[in-house]
Coordinates of C-alpha atoms and ligand atoms in Angstrom, one line a residue:
M1 CA -14.7 -4.3 -41.4
A2 CA -13.9 -0.9 -40.0
I3 CA -14.0 -1.0 -36.3
E4 CA -13.0 2.6 -35.8
N5 CA -16.5 3.9 -35.0
N6 CA -17.9 0.8 -33.5
T7 CA -18.2 1.5 -29.9
E8 CA -20.9 -1.1 -29.2
S9 CA -20.2 -4.2 -27.3
W10 CA -22.7 -7.0 -27.0
D11 CA -23.6 -9.7 -24.5
Y12 CA -22.8 -13.3 -25.1
A13 CA -24.6 -16.2 -23.4
P14 CA -22.3 -17.8 -20.8
S15 CA -20.4 -20.8 -22.2
L16 CA -19.1 -22.6 -19.2
E17 CA -16.5 -25.3 -19.4
G18 CA -17.7 -28.3 -17.5
T19 CA -16.0 -29.6 -14.3
S20 CA -17.6 -33.0 -14.0
H21 CA -14.8 -34.8 -15.8
I22 CA -12.0 -33.6 -13.4
Q23 CA -10.8 -35.6 -10.5
L24 CA -9.5 -33.8 -7.5
K25 CA -8.7 -35.4 -4.1
K26 CA -9.8 -33.7 -1.0
K27 CA -6.4 -33.9 0.5
Y28 CA -2.9 -34.1 -1.2
D29 CA 0.1 -35.6 0.4
L30 CA 3.7 -35.2 -0.9
F31 CA 5.0 -37.2 -3.9
I32 CA 8.3 -38.6 -2.7
D33 CA 10.1 -41.6 -4.0
G34 CA 7.2 -42.6 -6.2
K35 CA 4.8 -42.7 -3.3
W36 CA 2.3 -40.4 -1.7
V37 CA 3.6 -39.7 1.8
K38 CA 2.1 -37.7 4.7
P39 CA 4.1 -34.6 5.6
K40 CA 6.3 -35.0 8.6
S41 CA 5.2 -31.5 9.5
G42 CA 1.7 -32.8 9.9
K43 CA 0.4 -29.6 8.3
Y44 CA -1.9 -29.0 5.4
F45 CA -3.1 -25.7 3.8
A46 CA -6.0 -24.9 1.6
S47 CA -5.7 -24.3 -2.1
I48 CA -8.6 -22.0 -3.0
N49 CA -10.3 -21.0 -6.2
P50 CA -9.6 -17.3 -6.6
A51 CA -12.7 -16.9 -8.8
N52 CA -15.1 -17.7 -5.9
E53 CA -12.9 -18.2 -2.8
E54 CA -14.0 -21.8 -2.3
V55 CA -11.6 -24.4 -1.1
L56 CA -10.5 -26.8 -3.9
A57 CA -8.3 -29.1 -1.9
E58 CA -6.0 -29.4 1.2
V59 CA -2.3 -29.6 0.3
A60 CA 0.6 -30.8 2.4
H61 CA 3.0 -28.2 3.8
A62 CA 6.5 -29.8 3.6
N63 CA 9.1 -28.8 6.2
K64 CA 12.9 -29.3 6.2
A65 CA 12.6 -33.0 7.1
D66 CA 10.2 -33.6 4.2
V67 CA 12.5 -31.8 1.8
D68 CA 15.4 -33.9 3.1
L69 CA 13.4 -37.1 2.3
A70 CA 12.7 -35.9 -1.2
V71 CA 16.3 -34.9 -1.9
K72 CA 17.5 -38.3 -0.5
A73 CA 15.0 -40.1 -2.8
A74 CA 16.2 -38.0 -5.8
R75 CA 19.8 -38.7 -5.0
K76 CA 19.2 -42.5 -4.7
A77 CA 17.3 -42.5 -8.0
Y78 CA 20.1 -40.5 -9.6
N79 CA 22.9 -42.8 -8.4
N80 CA 21.1 -46.1 -8.9
V81 CA 18.9 -45.7 -11.9
W82 CA 18.5 -42.5 -13.8
S83 CA 22.2 -41.6 -14.4
K84 CA 22.9 -45.1 -15.5
M85 CA 20.0 -45.5 -17.9
A86 CA 20.6 -45.4 -21.6
P87 CA 19.5 -41.9 -22.8
S88 CA 17.2 -43.4 -25.4
E89 CA 15.3 -45.2 -22.5
R90 CA 15.1 -41.9 -20.6
A91 CA 13.6 -40.3 -23.7
K92 CA 10.8 -42.9 -23.7
Y93 CA 9.7 -42.0 -20.2
I94 CA 9.7 -38.3 -21.0
Y95 CA 7.7 -39.0 -24.2
R96 CA 5.3 -41.1 -22.3
I97 CA 4.7 -38.3 -19.8
A98 CA 3.9 -36.0 -22.7
R99 CA 1.4 -38.4 -24.2
L100 CA -0.4 -39.0 -20.9
M101 CA -0.6 -35.3 -20.3
Q102 CA -2.0 -34.8 -23.7
E103 CA -4.6 -37.4 -23.1
R104 CA -5.8 -35.6 -20.0
A105 CA -5.3 -32.1 -21.4
R106 CA -8.8 -31.0 -20.8
E107 CA -8.7 -32.0 -17.1
F108 CA -5.4 -30.2 -16.7
A109 CA -6.8 -27.1 -18.3
V110 CA -9.9 -27.0 -16.1
I111 CA -7.9 -27.6 -12.9
E112 CA -5.4 -24.8 -13.9
S113 CA -8.2 -22.4 -14.5
L114 CA -9.9 -23.3 -11.2
D115 CA -6.7 -23.1 -9.1
A116 CA -4.9 -20.2 -10.8
G117 CA -7.8 -18.1 -12.0
K118 CA -6.6 -17.9 -15.5
T119 CA -9.1 -18.1 -18.3
I120 CA -10.0 -21.5 -19.8
R121 CA -9.1 -20.1 -23.2
E122 CA -5.5 -19.5 -22.0
S123 CA -5.1 -22.7 -20.1
R124 CA -6.7 -24.8 -22.8
D125 CA -5.1 -23.2 -25.8
I126 CA -1.7 -22.1 -24.5
D127 CA -0.6 -23.4 -21.1
V128 CA -1.4 -27.1 -21.4
P129 CA -0.5 -27.7 -25.1
L130 CA 2.8 -25.8 -24.5
A131 CA 3.5 -27.9 -21.4
C132 CA 3.0 -31.1 -23.4
N133 CA 5.2 -29.8 -26.2
H134 CA 8.0 -29.1 -23.8
F135 CA 8.0 -32.7 -22.7
F136 CA 7.9 -33.9 -26.4
Y137 CA 10.6 -31.5 -27.4
Y138 CA 13.0 -32.5 -24.7
A139 CA 12.3 -36.1 -25.1
G140 CA 13.8 -35.6 -28.5
W141 CA 17.0 -34.2 -27.1
A142 CA 17.7 -36.9 -24.5
D143 CA 19.7 -39.2 -26.8
K144 CA 21.2 -36.4 -28.9
L145 CA 23.2 -34.5 -26.3
E146 CA 26.4 -35.0 -28.2
Y147 CA 24.9 -33.2 -31.1
A148 CA 23.6 -30.4 -28.9
F149 CA 27.2 -29.9 -27.6
P150 CA 29.5 -31.1 -30.3
N151 CA 33.0 -32.2 -29.3
R152 CA 32.3 -31.8 -25.6
K153 CA 31.8 -34.3 -22.9
V154 CA 28.4 -33.9 -21.5
E155 CA 27.6 -34.9 -17.9
S156 CA 24.5 -34.4 -15.8
L157 CA 24.6 -32.4 -12.6
G158 CA 22.8 -34.7 -10.1
V159 CA 19.7 -33.5 -8.1
A160 CA 17.9 -30.4 -9.4
G161 CA 15.9 -28.3 -6.9
Q162 CA 13.2 -26.4 -8.8
I163 CA 10.9 -23.7 -7.5
I164 CA 8.2 -22.2 -9.5
P165 CA 5.6 -19.4 -9.3
W166 CA 1.8 -19.2 -9.7
N167 CA 1.5 -17.5 -13.1
F168 CA 2.0 -20.6 -15.3
P169 CA 1.9 -23.4 -12.8
L170 CA 1.9 -26.5 -15.2
L171 CA 3.9 -24.8 -17.9
M172 CA 6.6 -23.8 -15.5
A173 CA 6.8 -27.3 -14.1
A174 CA 7.2 -28.6 -17.7
W175 CA 9.9 -26.0 -18.4
K176 CA 11.8 -27.2 -15.4
I177 CA 11.3 -30.9 -15.3
A178 CA 11.6 -31.8 -19.0
P179 CA 15.1 -30.5 -19.7
A180 CA 16.3 -31.7 -16.3
L181 CA 15.2 -35.3 -17.1
A182 CA 16.4 -35.2 -20.7
T183 CA 19.9 -34.4 -19.4
G184 CA 19.9 -37.2 -16.9
N185 CA 19.2 -35.2 -13.6
T186 CA 16.6 -36.1 -11.0
V187 CA 14.2 -33.5 -9.6
V188 CA 12.7 -32.1 -6.4
L189 CA 10.1 -29.5 -7.5
K190 CA 8.1 -27.1 -5.4
P191 CA 5.0 -25.4 -7.0
A192 CA 3.8 -22.0 -5.6
E193 CA 1.6 -22.2 -2.6
T194 CA -1.5 -20.9 -4.4
T195 CA -1.2 -23.2 -7.4
S196 CA -0.1 -26.7 -6.4
L197 CA -2.9 -28.7 -8.0
T198 CA -1.7 -29.2 -11.6
A199 CA 1.8 -30.1 -10.3
L200 CA 0.2 -32.7 -8.1
K201 CA -1.9 -33.9 -11.1
L202 CA 1.4 -34.1 -13.0
A203 CA 2.7 -36.3 -10.2
E204 CA -0.2 -38.7 -10.8
I205 CA 0.7 -38.9 -14.4
I206 CA 4.4 -39.4 -13.6
E207 CA 3.3 -42.3 -11.3
E208 CA 1.2 -43.7 -14.1
S209 CA 4.1 -43.4 -16.6
G210 CA 6.1 -45.9 -14.6
L211 CA 9.0 -43.4 -14.2
P212 CA 11.4 -44.9 -11.7
A213 CA 10.6 -43.9 -8.1
G214 CA 12.5 -40.8 -6.9
V215 CA 13.3 -39.4 -10.3
V216 CA 10.7 -36.7 -9.9
N217 CA 9.6 -35.6 -6.4
I218 CA 6.9 -33.0 -5.8
V219 CA 6.9 -31.2 -2.5
T220 CA 4.3 -28.5 -1.8
G221 CA 4.5 -25.6 0.6
F222 CA 5.4 -22.0 1.1
G223 CA 8.7 -20.0 1.0
D224 CA 10.1 -22.0 3.9
T225 CA 9.8 -25.2 1.8
G226 CA 11.5 -23.4 -1.1
A227 CA 14.3 -22.2 1.2
A228 CA 14.8 -25.8 2.5
I229 CA 15.4 -26.9 -1.1
V230 CA 17.8 -24.0 -1.8
N231 CA 19.8 -24.6 1.4
H232 CA 19.9 -28.4 1.1
H233 CA 23.6 -29.5 0.9
D234 CA 22.9 -32.3 -1.5
V235 CA 21.2 -30.3 -4.3
N236 CA 23.4 -29.6 -7.3
K237 CA 21.3 -27.1 -9.2
I238 CA 18.7 -24.5 -8.3
A239 CA 16.2 -23.5 -11.0
F240 CA 14.0 -20.7 -9.8
T241 CA 11.3 -18.6 -11.4
G242 CA 9.7 -15.9 -9.3
S243 CA 10.2 -12.5 -7.9
T244 CA 13.5 -10.6 -8.1
A245 CA 13.4 -10.2 -4.3
V246 CA 13.4 -14.0 -3.7
G247 CA 15.9 -14.5 -6.6
K248 CA 18.3 -12.2 -4.7
I249 CA 17.8 -14.2 -1.4
I250 CA 18.5 -17.4 -3.4
Q251 CA 21.6 -16.0 -5.0
K252 CA 23.0 -15.0 -1.6
A253 CA 22.1 -18.4 -0.1
I254 CA 24.0 -20.4 -2.7
A255 CA 27.0 -18.0 -3.1
G256 CA 30.2 -19.9 -2.5
T257 CA 28.5 -23.3 -2.8
H258 CA 28.9 -25.8 -5.6
K259 CA 25.3 -25.2 -6.7
K260 CA 24.6 -24.1 -10.2
A261 CA 21.6 -21.8 -10.8
T262 CA 19.2 -20.3 -13.3
L263 CA 17.0 -17.5 -12.2
E264 CA 14.1 -16.2 -14.1
L265 CA 12.8 -13.1 -12.3
G266 CA 10.6 -10.1 -12.7
G267 CA 10.0 -7.8 -15.7
K268 CA 8.7 -4.5 -16.8
S269 CA 8.7 -5.1 -20.5
A270 CA 8.4 -2.3 -23.2
N271 CA 5.9 -2.7 -26.0
I272 CA 6.8 -0.1 -28.7
I273 CA 4.5 1.1 -31.4
F274 CA 5.9 3.1 -34.4
D275 CA 3.7 5.2 -36.6
D276 CA 4.0 2.8 -39.5
A277 CA 2.7 -0.2 -37.5
P278 CA -0.5 -2.0 -38.4
I279 CA -2.5 -0.2 -35.7
D280 CA -5.4 -2.6 -35.3
Q281 CA -3.0 -5.6 -34.9
A282 CA -0.8 -3.6 -32.6
V283 CA -3.8 -2.7 -30.4
E284 CA -4.7 -6.5 -30.3
G285 CA -1.0 -7.1 -29.4
I286 CA -1.2 -4.6 -26.5
V287 CA -4.3 -6.3 -25.2
N288 CA -2.8 -9.8 -25.5
G289 CA 0.5 -8.6 -23.9
I290 CA -1.1 -7.2 -20.7
F291 CA -4.8 -7.9 -20.3
F292 CA -5.6 -11.4 -21.6
N293 CA -3.6 -13.1 -18.9
Q294 CA -4.6 -10.7 -16.1
G295 CA -1.1 -9.3 -16.5
H296 CA 0.2 -12.4 -14.7
V297 CA 3.1 -12.9 -17.1
C298 CA 6.6 -12.0 -16.1
C299 CA 7.2 -10.8 -19.6
A300 CA 3.9 -8.9 -19.8
G301 CA 4.1 -5.8 -22.1
S302 CA 3.3 -3.5 -19.1
R303 CA 5.0 -0.3 -20.5
L304 CA 3.6 0.9 -23.7
F305 CA 5.6 3.4 -25.8
V306 CA 3.6 4.9 -28.7
Q307 CA 5.1 7.3 -31.3
E308 CA 3.7 10.7 -30.5
N309 CA 1.9 11.4 -33.8
I310 CA -0.3 8.3 -33.5
A311 CA -0.7 8.3 -29.7
D312 CA -4.3 9.7 -29.7
K313 CA -5.5 7.2 -32.3
V314 CA -3.9 4.2 -30.5
I315 CA -5.2 5.2 -27.1
R316 CA -8.7 5.8 -28.6
K317 CA -8.7 2.4 -30.2
L318 CA -7.3 0.7 -27.1
K319 CA -10.0 2.2 -24.9
Q320 CA -12.6 1.0 -27.4
R321 CA -11.1 -2.5 -27.3
M322 CA -10.9 -2.4 -23.5
D323 CA -14.7 -1.6 -23.4
S324 CA -15.4 -4.9 -25.0
L325 CA -13.3 -7.1 -22.7
Y326 CA -15.1 -9.5 -20.4
V327 CA -13.9 -9.8 -16.9
G328 CA -15.3 -12.7 -14.9
N329 CA -15.5 -16.4 -14.5
P330 CA -12.3 -18.0 -15.8
L331 CA -14.2 -21.1 -16.8
D332 CA -16.5 -19.1 -19.2
K333 CA -15.1 -19.4 -22.8
N334 CA -16.1 -15.8 -23.4
T335 CA -14.0 -14.4 -20.6
D336 CA -11.0 -12.3 -21.6
I337 CA -9.7 -11.5 -18.1
G338 CA -10.1 -14.1 -15.4
A339 CA -9.4 -13.9 -11.6
I340 CA -6.4 -12.4 -10.0
N341 CA -4.5 -15.3 -8.4
S342 CA -4.8 -14.3 -4.7
K343 CA -6.2 -11.7 -2.4
E344 CA -2.6 -10.6 -1.6
Q345 CA -1.9 -10.1 -5.3
L346 CA -5.1 -8.1 -5.8
E347 CA -4.2 -5.9 -2.9
T348 CA -0.7 -5.3 -4.5
I349 CA -2.3 -4.4 -7.8
N350 CA -4.8 -2.0 -6.1
K351 CA -2.0 -0.4 -4.1
Y352 CA -0.1 0.4 -7.4
I353 CA -3.3 1.7 -9.0
Q354 CA -3.6 4.1 -6.1
I355 CA 0.1 5.1 -6.3
G356 CA -0.5 5.8 -10.0
K357 CA -3.4 8.1 -9.2
N358 CA -1.4 9.8 -6.5
E359 CA 1.5 10.3 -8.9
G360 CA -0.8 12.4 -11.1
A361 CA -1.1 9.9 -13.9
E362 CA -4.5 9.7 -15.7
M363 CA -6.4 6.4 -15.3
Y364 CA -8.9 4.8 -17.5
Q365 CA -10.9 1.6 -16.6
P366 CA -13.9 0.5 -18.7
K367 CA -17.2 0.0 -16.8
C368 CA -17.5 -3.8 -16.4
D369 CA -19.5 -6.1 -14.2
I370 CA -17.1 -7.6 -11.8
P371 CA -18.3 -10.7 -9.8
K372 CA -19.0 -9.9 -6.2
K373 CA -17.0 -12.9 -4.9
G374 CA -13.5 -13.7 -5.9
F375 CA -10.5 -11.5 -6.8
Y376 CA -10.9 -9.4 -9.9
C377 CA -9.4 -6.3 -11.4
A378 CA -10.7 -4.3 -14.4
P379 CA -8.2 -3.6 -17.2
T380 CA -6.5 -0.4 -16.4
I381 CA -4.4 2.1 -18.4
F382 CA -2.5 5.1 -17.2
T383 CA -1.6 8.0 -19.5
N384 CA 0.4 11.1 -18.6
V385 CA 3.0 8.9 -17.0
A386 CA 6.5 10.1 -16.3
Q387 CA 9.5 7.9 -16.7
S388 CA 10.3 8.3 -13.0
N389 CA 6.8 7.3 -11.8
V390 CA 6.7 4.2 -9.6
I391 CA 4.0 2.7 -11.8
A392 CA 6.4 2.9 -14.8
Q393 CA 9.3 1.5 -12.9
E394 CA 8.1 -1.4 -10.7
E395 CA 6.5 -4.7 -11.7
I396 CA 2.8 -4.6 -10.9
F397 CA 1.9 -8.1 -12.1
G398 CA -1.7 -7.2 -12.9
P399 CA -3.7 -5.9 -15.9
V400 CA -2.3 -2.4 -15.5
L401 CA -0.6 -0.6 -18.4
T402 CA 1.4 2.6 -18.4
I403 CA 1.5 4.6 -21.7
Q404 CA 4.2 7.0 -22.7
T405 CA 5.0 8.6 -26.0
F406 CA 8.2 9.1 -27.9
R407 CA 9.4 10.9 -31.1
T408 CA 12.6 9.2 -32.2
V409 CA 14.1 5.8 -32.3
D410 CA 17.0 6.8 -30.0
E411 CA 14.6 8.3 -27.5
V412 CA 12.5 5.1 -27.2
I413 CA 15.5 2.8 -26.9
Q414 CA 16.7 4.9 -24.1
K415 CA 13.3 5.0 -22.3
A416 CA 12.7 1.3 -22.9
N417 CA 16.2 0.4 -21.5
N418 CA 15.7 2.7 -18.5
S419 CA 14.5 -0.1 -16.2
P420 CA 16.2 -2.4 -13.7
Y421 CA 14.6 -5.3 -15.6
G422 CA 15.3 -6.7 -19.1
L423 CA 13.1 -9.7 -19.7
A424 CA 11.1 -9.0 -22.9
A425 CA 10.1 -6.3 -25.4
G426 CA 7.8 -5.9 -28.4
V427 CA 8.3 -3.8 -31.5
W428 CA 5.6 -2.9 -33.9
T429 CA 6.7 -1.4 -37.2
D430 CA 6.5 -2.1 -41.0
K431 CA 10.3 -1.7 -41.4
G432 CA 12.5 -4.8 -41.0
S433 CA 15.6 -2.7 -40.7
R434 CA 14.1 -0.9 -37.7
I435 CA 13.2 -4.2 -36.1
F436 CA 16.8 -5.4 -36.4
N437 CA 18.2 -2.1 -35.1
L438 CA 16.0 -2.3 -32.0
T439 CA 16.6 -6.0 -31.3
T440 CA 20.3 -5.3 -31.1
K441 CA 19.9 -2.3 -28.8
L442 CA 17.1 -3.2 -26.5
R443 CA 18.5 -5.0 -23.4
A444 CA 15.8 -7.7 -23.2
G445 CA 16.1 -11.4 -23.4
V446 CA 13.2 -11.9 -25.8
I447 CA 12.0 -9.4 -28.4
W448 CA 8.8 -10.0 -30.3
A449 CA 8.3 -8.2 -33.7
N450 CA 4.7 -7.4 -34.7
T451 CA 3.4 -9.9 -32.2
Y452 CA 3.6 -10.4 -28.4
N453 CA 3.6 -13.2 -25.8
K454 CA 4.3 -16.0 -28.3
F455 CA 6.2 -19.0 -26.9
D456 CA 7.6 -22.2 -28.4
P457 CA 9.6 -25.0 -26.8
T458 CA 12.4 -24.5 -29.3
S459 CA 12.9 -20.8 -28.4
P460 CA 15.1 -19.9 -25.4
F461 CA 13.6 -17.5 -22.8
G462 CA 15.3 -15.6 -20.0
G463 CA 16.4 -12.1 -18.9
Y464 CA 19.1 -9.5 -18.6
K465 CA 19.8 -7.4 -15.5
E466 CA 17.5 -7.9 -12.6
S467 CA 15.3 -10.2 -14.7
G468 CA 17.8 -13.0 -14.0
F469 CA 20.2 -15.1 -15.9
G470 CA 20.3 -18.4 -17.7
R471 CA 18.0 -19.5 -20.5
E472 CA 15.1 -22.0 -20.5
G473 CA 13.6 -23.6 -23.6
G474 CA 15.3 -24.6 -26.8
L475 CA 18.8 -25.9 -27.0
H476 CA 20.0 -23.3 -24.6
G477 CA 17.7 -24.7 -22.0
L478 CA 19.8 -27.9 -21.9
S479 CA 22.9 -26.0 -20.8
G480 CA 21.7 -25.2 -17.4
Y481 CA 21.5 -28.9 -16.5
V482 CA 24.8 -30.2 -17.8
K483 CA 28.5 -30.0 -17.0
L484 CA 30.6 -29.7 -20.2
S485 CA 34.3 -30.5 -20.5
Ligands
LIG501 P1 5.7 -14.2 -6.7 O1 5.9 -12.8 -6.3 O2 5.6 -14.5 -8.1 O3 4.7 -14.9 -5.9 P2 7.8 -15.4 -5.2 O4 9.2 -15.2 -5.5 O5 7.3 -14.9 -3.9 O6 7.0 -14.9 -6.4 O7 7.5 -17.0 -5.2 C1 7.9 -17.8 -6.2 C2 8.2 -19.2 -5.6 O8 9.3 -19.0 -4.7 C3 7.0 -19.8 -4.9 O9 7.0 -21.2 -5.1 C4 7.4 -19.4 -3.4 O10 6.8 -20.3 -2.5 C5 8.9 -19.6 -3.4 N1 9.6 -18.9 -2.4 C6 9.2 -17.8 -1.7 N2 10.2 -17.4 -0.8 C7 11.2 -18.2 -1.0 C8 12.5 -18.4 -0.4 N3 13.0 -17.5 0.5 N4 13.4 -19.3 -0.8 C9 13.0 -20.2 -1.8 N5 11.7 -20.1 -2.4 C10 10.9 -19.2 -2.0

């Protein structure tokens, strides 16, 4: 069907995912040494639903003493149990965690949408299945490490301290925990302060799985809790996903220590459309790359480069598509753009939108009904953007896209690489040779061709430049957790 002249959008009846099947405690303690323990700090903080600002649960705020307890538990479990266990036995536990998660997938998806603001479509179809698949995938590697690293002696590192952000709370926990366990390490993990609940649910599953006490410890809290993990003398490895600013603090803190690190940081990824691209699919790819997840993806395709001779057509079609996007309740299956994760993040996004306007870029936002309560942002594009504009340089982490044009391949490579970041990129063209040319020249860890934002546990993910170092996922994801000799 030709959609070129179809400017109509139509209303759907709301289709809300139910919440009666989920179980949330009113108050969550810390999960240390296989038990739920009250924080020594005595402090708790509220985890709120960004879609309506209601409190979902109180969560413990771990201090240095709590982190110390967790690291001690992880060390004891490493020395006495986990490092001594046959790899095939370790695999069974990881597999069991995957199965239990799968059984409760619906509950995980709803809690993720409530706590993080992401649409139920995303959490149900992407985050939760991928998180389960990471556990399944790494369970398979646990007893095959000698094949992963042929002719090398493979040893685990010890205690891994893992700090994760709020954009993919459960998936990031799976990315971090599964390879660490498969390689024989024990874990202290800290979720982001605005999205602790699925990590705490995962702790319940871990408890249910019978995993030996102390192998995985979950401590909740803010930046100070993360810093206590980073600075703890008995942690062997830091795995961090988050902002470049905090990544730099962590790198300084561990410089000169024995700690190994992988850092997955910010991004300002280029999505490049050539004039021979399938335009309708490309427009859908742009929307998927920046709007469907509220732009809350570190690899979001936030800088669009369109070949000049098709720019008018692509922008016209993109605006039409934006007019039909639904912004609203994350639990409604029709919703395309859910809630922004926190008030602070919404303020940051709005600040950048204002900067874009002040810089003279031209803004377009569709008219959409935005709920009165909660944190929401309409999909936003900026045209007439200069390469030097702040909105084209800095990570916004919201549904905001800058659009620039180009004429030649060399020009777009130069423009796309002109960024302190190098996490991901997308290329849309009919020519295979052009794809291969660009994939060798774009300085980005992941490059999608004629698609965007596709993930798989077997594929490594990670950045260049200020987007960090180290790879997670796939065979490469094992390397960060082993010592080879
Ligand atoms: P974002 O901008 O995505 O919120 P942050 O880098 O601020 O990213 O946060 C990512 C994670 O890092 C969160 O779990 C947060 O609590 C934690 N964190 C924040 N500051 C520090 C710090 N100084 N040391 C260690 N972890 C930190």
